[in-house]
mmCIF file of C-alpha atoms in Angstrom:
data_model
loop_
_atom_site.group_PDB
_atom_site.id
_atom_site.type_symbol
_atom_site.label_atom_id
_atom_site.label_comp_id
_atom_site.label_asym_id
_atom_site.label_seq_id
_atom_site.Cartn_x
_atom_site.Cartn_y
_atom_site.Cartn_z
ATOM 1 C CA PHE W 212 -154.719 -17.993 49.385
ATOM 2 C CA ARG W 213 -151.644 -19.816 50.522
ATOM 3 C CA SER W 214 -150.703 -17.200 52.920
ATOM 4 C CA ALA W 215 -150.694 -16.317 56.640
ATOM 5 C CA ARG W 216 -153.044 -13.502 55.851
ATOM 6 C CA GLY W 217 -155.534 -15.542 54.174
ATOM 7 C CA VAL W 218 -155.795 -17.760 57.324
ATOM 8 C CA VAL W 219 -155.307 -15.376 60.250
ATOM 9 C CA ILE W 220 -157.644 -12.426 58.948
ATOM 10 C CA PRO W 221 -160.936 -14.363 58.423
ATOM 11 C CA ALA W 222 -160.179 -16.577 61.207
ATOM 12 C CA LEU W 223 -159.762 -13.621 63.768
ATOM 13 C CA THR W 224 -163.099 -12.093 62.322
ATOM 14 C CA VAL W 225 -164.941 -15.171 62.993
ATOM 15 C CA VAL W 226 -163.479 -15.640 66.405
ATOM 16 C CA LEU W 227 -164.215 -12.059 67.292
ATOM 17 C CA SER W 228 -167.933 -12.378 66.053
ATOM 18 C CA VAL W 229 -168.337 -15.782 68.057
ATOM 19 C CA LEU W 230 -167.030 -14.095 71.119
ATOM 20 C CA TRP W 231 -169.417 -11.165 70.852
ATOM 21 C CA SER W 232 -172.491 -13.049 70.149
ATOM 22 C CA MET W 233 -171.842 -15.648 72.953
ATOM 23 C CA GLY W 234 -170.834 -12.517 75.267
ATOM 24 C CA VAL W 235 -174.120 -10.642 74.372
ATOM 25 C CA MET W 236 -176.058 -14.044 75.060
ATOM 26 C CA ALA W 237 -174.423 -14.490 78.350
ATOM 27 C CA PHE W 238 -174.971 -10.687 79.213
ATOM 28 C CA LEU W 239 -178.456 -10.944 78.417
ATOM 29 C CA GLY W 240 -178.863 -14.103 80.608
ATOM 30 C CA PHE W 241 -179.771 -16.554 77.924
ATOM 31 C CA PRO W 242 -178.915 -20.070 78.583
ATOM 32 C CA PHE W 243 -176.382 -22.123 76.520
ATOM 33 C CA THR W 244 -178.443 -24.678 75.140
ATOM 34 C CA THR W 245 -177.823 -27.706 72.645
ATOM 35 C CA ALA W 246 -179.169 -25.361 69.831
ATOM 36 C CA THR W 247 -176.898 -22.495 70.710
ATOM 37 C CA SER W 248 -173.946 -24.862 71.074
ATOM 38 C CA VAL W 249 -173.661 -25.108 67.387
ATOM 39 C CA LEU W 250 -173.511 -21.242 67.003
ATOM 40 C CA PRO W 251 -169.502 -21.172 66.707
ATOM 41 C CA ILE W 252 -169.668 -23.724 63.990
ATOM 42 C CA ILE W 253 -172.337 -22.052 62.174
ATOM 43 C CA LEU W 254 -170.556 -18.722 62.381
ATOM 44 C CA LEU W 255 -167.342 -20.222 61.383
ATOM 45 C CA ALA W 256 -168.908 -21.736 58.294
ATOM 46 C CA VAL W 257 -170.939 -18.766 57.173
ATOM 47 C CA GLY W 258 -169.003 -15.916 58.577
ATOM 48 C CA THR W 259 -165.641 -16.520 56.933
ATOM 49 C CA ALA W 260 -167.047 -16.265 53.495
ATOM 50 C CA TYR W 261 -167.348 -12.428 53.884
ATOM 51 C CA GLY W 262 -163.659 -12.041 54.664
ATOM 52 C CA ILE W 263 -162.718 -14.600 51.915
ATOM 53 C CA HIS W 264 -164.562 -12.554 49.300
ATOM 54 C CA LEU W 265 -162.874 -9.374 50.418
ATOM 55 C CA LEU W 266 -159.437 -10.886 50.558
ATOM 56 C CA ASN W 267 -159.913 -12.329 47.024
ATOM 57 C CA ARG W 268 -160.992 -9.100 45.625
ATOM 58 C CA TYR W 269 -157.964 -7.669 47.560
ATOM 59 C CA ASN W 270 -155.560 -10.097 46.022
ATOM 60 C CA GLU W 271 -156.819 -9.157 42.531
ATOM 61 C CA ASP W 272 -156.637 -5.372 43.189
ATOM 62 C CA VAL W 273 -153.225 -5.722 44.536
ATOM 63 C CA SER W 274 -151.991 -6.312 40.861
ATOM 64 C CA PHE W 275 -152.868 -2.667 40.085
ATOM 65 C CA SER W 276 -151.438 -0.652 42.789
ATOM 66 C CA ASP W 277 -148.579 -0.217 45.204
ATOM 67 C CA ASP W 278 -150.538 1.765 47.834
ATOM 68 C CA ARG W 279 -151.924 -0.455 50.575
ATOM 69 C CA LYS W 280 -154.610 2.113 51.730
ATOM 70 C CA GLU W 281 -155.758 2.584 47.910
ATOM 71 C CA VAL W 282 -155.820 -1.192 47.360
ATOM 72 C CA VAL W 283 -158.026 -1.683 50.485
ATOM 73 C CA GLN W 284 -160.215 1.048 49.578
ATOM 74 C CA THR W 285 -160.778 -0.123 45.957
ATOM 75 C CA SER W 286 -161.537 -3.753 47.410
ATOM 76 C CA VAL W 287 -164.057 -2.624 49.834
ATOM 77 C CA LYS W 288 -165.730 -0.349 47.461
ATOM 78 C CA ASN W 289 -165.992 -3.068 44.690
ATOM 79 C CA ILE W 290 -166.973 -5.969 46.751
ATOM 80 C CA GLY W 291 -168.445 -4.224 49.827
ATOM 81 C CA GLN W 292 -172.148 -4.044 48.553
ATOM 82 C CA ALA W 293 -172.114 -7.641 47.469
ATOM 83 C CA VAL W 294 -171.027 -8.838 50.802
ATOM 84 C CA VAL W 295 -173.318 -6.812 52.603
ATOM 85 C CA MET W 296 -176.102 -8.067 50.667
ATOM 86 C CA ALA W 297 -175.095 -11.564 51.286
ATOM 87 C CA ALA W 298 -175.113 -11.006 54.898
ATOM 88 C CA ILE W 299 -178.468 -9.351 54.861
ATOM 89 C CA THR W 300 -179.970 -12.412 53.170
ATOM 90 C CA THR W 301 -178.324 -14.709 55.679
ATOM 91 C CA VAL W 302 -179.548 -12.688 58.577
ATOM 92 C CA ALA W 303 -183.033 -12.710 57.357
ATOM 93 C CA GLY W 304 -182.890 -16.579 56.944
ATOM 94 C CA PHE W 305 -181.725 -17.112 60.641
ATOM 95 C CA SER W 306 -184.061 -14.391 61.838
ATOM 96 C CA SER W 307 -186.872 -16.352 60.396
ATOM 97 C CA LEU W 308 -186.082 -19.033 63.123
ATOM 98 C CA ALA W 309 -187.387 -16.453 65.719
ATOM 99 C CA THR W 310 -190.845 -17.103 64.701
ATOM 100 C CA SER W 311 -190.560 -20.751 65.742
ATOM 101 C CA ASP W 312 -192.736 -22.146 68.552
ATOM 102 C CA LEU W 313 -189.581 -23.484 70.318
ATOM 103 C CA THR W 314 -187.717 -21.299 72.351
ATOM 104 C CA ILE W 315 -184.358 -22.709 71.753
ATOM 105 C CA ILE W 316 -184.732 -22.264 68.195
ATOM 106 C CA GLN W 317 -185.898 -18.819 68.481
ATOM 107 C CA HIS W 318 -182.737 -18.061 70.571
ATOM 108 C CA PHE W 319 -180.560 -20.026 68.017
ATOM 109 C CA GLY W 320 -181.906 -17.940 65.252
ATOM 110 C CA ALA W 321 -181.598 -14.439 67.119
ATOM 111 C CA PHE W 322 -177.964 -15.254 68.067
ATOM 112 C CA SER W 323 -176.980 -16.615 64.856
ATOM 113 C CA ALA W 324 -178.320 -13.616 63.070
ATOM 114 C CA LEU W 325 -176.537 -11.362 65.424
ATOM 115 C CA GLY W 326 -173.342 -13.186 64.911
ATOM 116 C CA ILE W 327 -173.685 -12.713 61.147
ATOM 117 C CA VAL W 328 -174.179 -8.891 61.756
ATOM 118 C CA PHE W 329 -171.168 -8.888 64.016
ATOM 119 C CA ALA W 330 -169.005 -11.028 61.084
ATOM 120 C CA LEU W 331 -170.234 -8.316 58.795
ATOM 121 C CA ILE W 332 -169.290 -5.591 60.622
ATOM 122 C CA LEU W 333 -165.800 -6.840 61.525
ATOM 123 C CA THR W 334 -165.292 -7.823 57.780
ATOM 124 C CA LEU W 335 -165.921 -4.155 56.682
ATOM 125 C CA THR W 336 -163.896 -2.618 59.625
ATOM 126 C CA PHE W 337 -161.311 -5.090 61.138
ATOM 127 C CA THR W 338 -160.398 -6.800 58.002
ATOM 128 C CA PRO W 339 -159.552 -3.652 55.890
ATOM 129 C CA ALA W 340 -157.637 -2.153 58.987
ATOM 130 C CA MET W 341 -155.514 -5.480 59.025
ATOM 131 C CA LEU W 342 -154.909 -5.413 55.504
ATOM 132 C CA VAL W 343 -153.707 -2.054 55.554
ATOM 133 C CA LEU W 344 -151.148 -2.864 58.337
ATOM 134 C CA TRP W 345 -150.208 -6.068 56.639
ATOM 135 C CA LYS W 346 -147.453 -5.677 53.784
ATOM 136 C CA LEU W 347 -148.627 -5.945 50.246
ATOM 137 C CA PRO W 348 -148.317 -9.608 48.858
ATOM 138 C CA ARG W 349 -146.101 -10.041 46.008
ATOM 139 C CA LYS W 350 -147.936 -8.957 42.994
ATOM 140 C CA LYS W 351 -148.034 -10.554 39.542
ATOM 141 C CA ALA W 352 -147.767 -8.195 36.566
ATOM 142 C CA PHE W 353 -150.953 -7.794 34.797
ATOM 143 C CA LYS W 354 -151.862 -4.949 32.329
ATOM 144 C CA ASN W 355 -155.630 -5.435 32.950
ATOM 145 C CA ARG W 356 -158.357 -7.517 34.541
ATOM 146 C CA ASP W 357 -158.817 -9.675 31.568
ATOM 147 C CA GLN W 358 -155.217 -10.776 31.657
ATOM 148 C CA LEU W 359 -155.753 -11.510 35.414
ATOM 149 C CA HIS W 360 -158.611 -13.614 34.943
ATOM 150 C CA ASP W 361 -157.122 -15.554 32.144
ATOM 151 C CA GLN W 362 -154.449 -16.807 34.512
ATOM 152 C CA GLY W 363 -157.260 -18.284 36.874
ATOM 153 C CA GLY W 364 -158.506 -22.067 36.534
ATOM 154 C CA ILE W 365 -161.162 -23.383 34.250
ATOM 155 C CA ILE W 366 -163.834 -22.195 36.626
ATOM 156 C CA ILE W 367 -162.639 -18.624 36.909
ATOM 157 C CA ARG W 368 -162.188 -18.370 33.311
ATOM 158 C CA PHE W 369 -165.851 -19.718 32.731
ATOM 159 C CA MET W 370 -167.267 -17.456 35.244
ATOM 160 C CA TYR W 371 -165.473 -14.366 33.819
ATOM 161 C CA ARG W 372 -166.557 -15.028 30.175
ATOM 162 C CA TRP W 373 -170.192 -15.593 31.457
ATOM 163 C CA ALA W 374 -170.109 -12.322 33.158
ATOM 164 C CA ASN W 375 -169.059 -10.631 30.126
ATOM 165 C CA LEU W 376 -171.791 -12.141 28.013
ATOM 166 C CA VAL W 377 -174.438 -11.121 30.628
ATOM 167 C CA ILE W 378 -172.923 -7.562 30.327
ATOM 168 C CA LYS W 379 -172.623 -7.506 26.591
ATOM 169 C CA ARG W 380 -175.648 -9.518 25.551
ATOM 170 C CA PRO W 381 -178.273 -9.103 28.286
ATOM 171 C CA GLY W 382 -181.185 -9.828 25.961
ATOM 172 C CA LEU W 383 -179.915 -13.013 24.827
ATOM 173 C CA VAL W 384 -179.325 -14.096 28.522
ATOM 174 C CA PHE W 385 -182.853 -12.970 29.228
ATOM 175 C CA VAL W 386 -184.335 -15.011 26.450
ATOM 176 C CA LEU W 387 -182.118 -18.130 27.244
ATOM 177 C CA MET W 388 -183.123 -17.903 31.056
ATOM 178 C CA GLY W 389 -186.847 -17.301 30.089
ATOM 179 C CA GLY W 390 -186.719 -20.417 27.940
ATOM 180 C CA ALA W 391 -185.131 -22.641 30.745
ATOM 181 C CA PHE W 392 -187.767 -21.339 33.082
ATOM 182 C CA LEU W 393 -190.689 -22.057 30.701
ATOM 183 C CA ILE W 394 -189.230 -25.464 30.007
ATOM 184 C CA SER W 395 -188.683 -26.317 33.773
ATOM 185 C CA LEU W 396 -192.611 -25.332 34.321
ATOM 186 C CA PHE W 397 -193.443 -28.482 32.112
ATOM 187 C CA LEU W 398 -190.996 -30.982 33.580
#
């Protein structure tokens, strides 16, 4: 994001989630093993994504309002459900490791899942609070979202146009994806 906000807020969120999950682990008396020693790295890699998604949406929404609280509320409302769903699938994946026969893998899975839950909670509470306190970034003059997305790189423009196609012509997309699925069955 080329800003201190884009580095500091996601980093603080992840550092806090690592501290909380490692603290719970120590509080409950679980040993620090080679498997759980990777926990901070895993949380850093996975946990920052939630804050980055929220900040990306915030940077888009700031172009359409001067009220910090309104921008943050709009951003959380628009991207919050997607962030929650992404976190739930990640928690489910790590939680599945708790079924392993190896105790250290069970601990790793359980505390990784707990760390992701902490990262999600912090992303939906701490990050918006920090954004409300931080001054608004310099905004570009856009009349609508179409104009905003046209200013992005080639990937952003492609994804935006693809999303519009999916919304405007869902039947066509369904037929195309169904055809691709059928072809993949025979390859």
